[in-house]
Amino acid sequence: MQACRRPITTFRSVVDVLESRGMVQATTSRALKEHLAMPGEASSTPHQHIKRTIYSGVDPSAPSLHVGNLLPLVALLHCAIYGHKALVLIGGATGAIGDPSGRSSERSALGTDQLTSNVTTIRAQIFQFFHNAAAYLSRRNILHAEPVLFGSCNQQSWENECLFQTALDIQLVNNLDWFRDIKMLDFLSSVGRYVRVNDMMARDSVKSRLFPSEGGPATTGLSFTEFSYQLMQAYDYCYLHERMGCSVQLGGSDQMGNIMAGIDLIRRQRAAHVQNDKMSDLSMRADPAYGLTLPLLMTSSGVKFGKSAGNAVWISPALLSDLDFYQYFVRSADADVERYLTSLTFMPLEEIKQVMILHSQDRSKRVAQICLANEMTELVRGPDALRRAQLATKVLFDTDVNALTLEQILYAFEGDPRLVRLTETQTMDLLRLAAEIGLVSSRSEARRLVQQGSSGLYVNNVPVKDVQAKLEPEHLLNGQFFVMRAGKSNHKIVVLEPK
């Protein structure tokens, strides 16, 4: 089955698509829009537009991707939909150093075992993300093909590891493959001779650490290891440019310095061999490489997108349940939700406008937030995870849960620590029960919640008003389970099993 390589759109270039969705912070050249026009379209030159290769890097410094990593992946997906080739680079080598961009202090060094584990986990997550995304796009008639994952691969080298056979041209690479055996003298002679220290010192990631602004955060200076990071990322771009014809790098707004370092290296190496340049592609003669940065997604309150109470909102279901992932988007502020729908989902812009009109009629219903949560959970976690999250949301927040079955409860909270199993012989005093299942820290805390009334202790979303209350038969839904809540969002789903 062939992919739909020509999406129904009025845009000639994928850059137009990204701009229409607020996903472009800056570009290194105005020629990029023409460079990334849809393959096969007529050009302003005598040549047809051709398929390009675009890459973006992923830092394996954490044990999982988080939702803050999604914007570059979504941008690459737009490029692949437009018929270009997308490369996802995992920094198996650069992850040992850590990118100093946007940091006031050096990252803690990762051990080899931890870095290897992170790379393996994130690699699997990227596979799963694009697998889910291709199916998501197919269901929406954006891409008419089912994803085909390659089941086997060479663990030592990922250079030929394509994620999809027909639906999307997306490939995964690991820069450890080319850094593993490179010798220092070779690196200095092939890369160092083309790089100027003045240019390196002018990068924001360096200046902000060496010369912090007055009133800004204190810094610890910059180690030579961190200073060298931009050389390694520049070499990544140069390597992919030479070996795989990669001509565009995508990155966050804090990556422009590193991207320019790569473009400068490519240009200088190219100038040194200009007499051998036989390239027929005129746009590549003028500008051999380009960069595009994406805006840093922030909440309206100034918190970096992807953080919840200071913690990352993980992509991994092992670190964050489907319900909590879903609820992160349900809790989006009204001031943020339209921007998230536009930049993170593939909903048509006109459809988003209609959702926002409906949302404005009664903001308390959170129509736009629920739409966002539905789209993001299906895109990232898949349709089964979405059904589970929707069902779990009904269990926890609807007052009418009597129609739910035990099978639905177990399905919705599979692997979720909120699910607790008790035998009938255990205590049925509600306050003591709340403490025993870990809903509250003690019976006295449960008593205080009951006595304070609002935002207190609940059974099946009905407030407990008596400190002597016991679990009664009418509390049991289908005679088998009930839901306890302390405060606004602390829940336990209790399944009562026969002794």
mmCIF file of C-alpha atoms in Angstrom, residues 59-63 91-97 109-122:
data_model
loop_
_atom_site.group_PDB
_atom_site.id
_atom_site.type_symbol
_atom_site.label_atom_id
_atom_site.label_comp_id
_atom_site.label_asym_id
_atom_site.label_seq_id
_atom_site.Cartn_x
_atom_site.Cartn_y
_atom_site.Cartn_z
ATOM 1 C CA ASP A 59 19.139 14.013 23.715
ATOM 2 C CA PRO A 60 19.191 10.720 25.698
ATOM 3 C CA SER A 61 20.050 12.394 29.010
ATOM 4 C CA ALA A 62 16.736 11.246 30.575
ATOM 5 C CA PRO A 63 15.283 7.717 30.865
ATOM 6 C CA GLY A 91 22.843 11.269 20.666
ATOM 7 C CA GLY A 92 24.429 8.043 21.821
ATOM 8 C CA ALA A 93 27.790 9.848 21.721
ATOM 9 C CA THR A 94 26.872 13.463 22.497
ATOM 10 C CA GLY A 95 24.625 12.298 25.337
ATOM 11 C CA ALA A 96 27.784 11.473 27.285
ATOM 12 C CA ILE A 97 28.619 15.201 27.267
ATOM 13 C CA ALA A 109 27.736 12.939 33.788
ATOM 14 C CA LEU A 110 25.808 9.830 32.780
ATOM 15 C CA GLY A 111 27.401 6.453 33.346
ATOM 16 C CA THR A 112 27.873 4.237 30.300
ATOM 17 C CA ASP A 113 25.252 1.731 31.436
ATOM 18 C CA GLN A 114 22.673 4.443 32.131
ATOM 19 C CA LEU A 115 23.315 6.154 28.793
ATOM 20 C CA THR A 116 23.011 2.852 26.925
ATOM 21 C CA SER A 117 19.764 2.092 28.733
ATOM 22 C CA ASN A 118 18.377 5.553 27.929
ATOM 23 C CA VAL A 119 19.285 5.206 24.247
ATOM 24 C CA THR A 120 17.626 1.794 24.020
ATOM 25 C CA THR A 121 14.450 3.020 25.723
ATOM 26 C CA ILE A 122 14.180 6.234 23.717
#
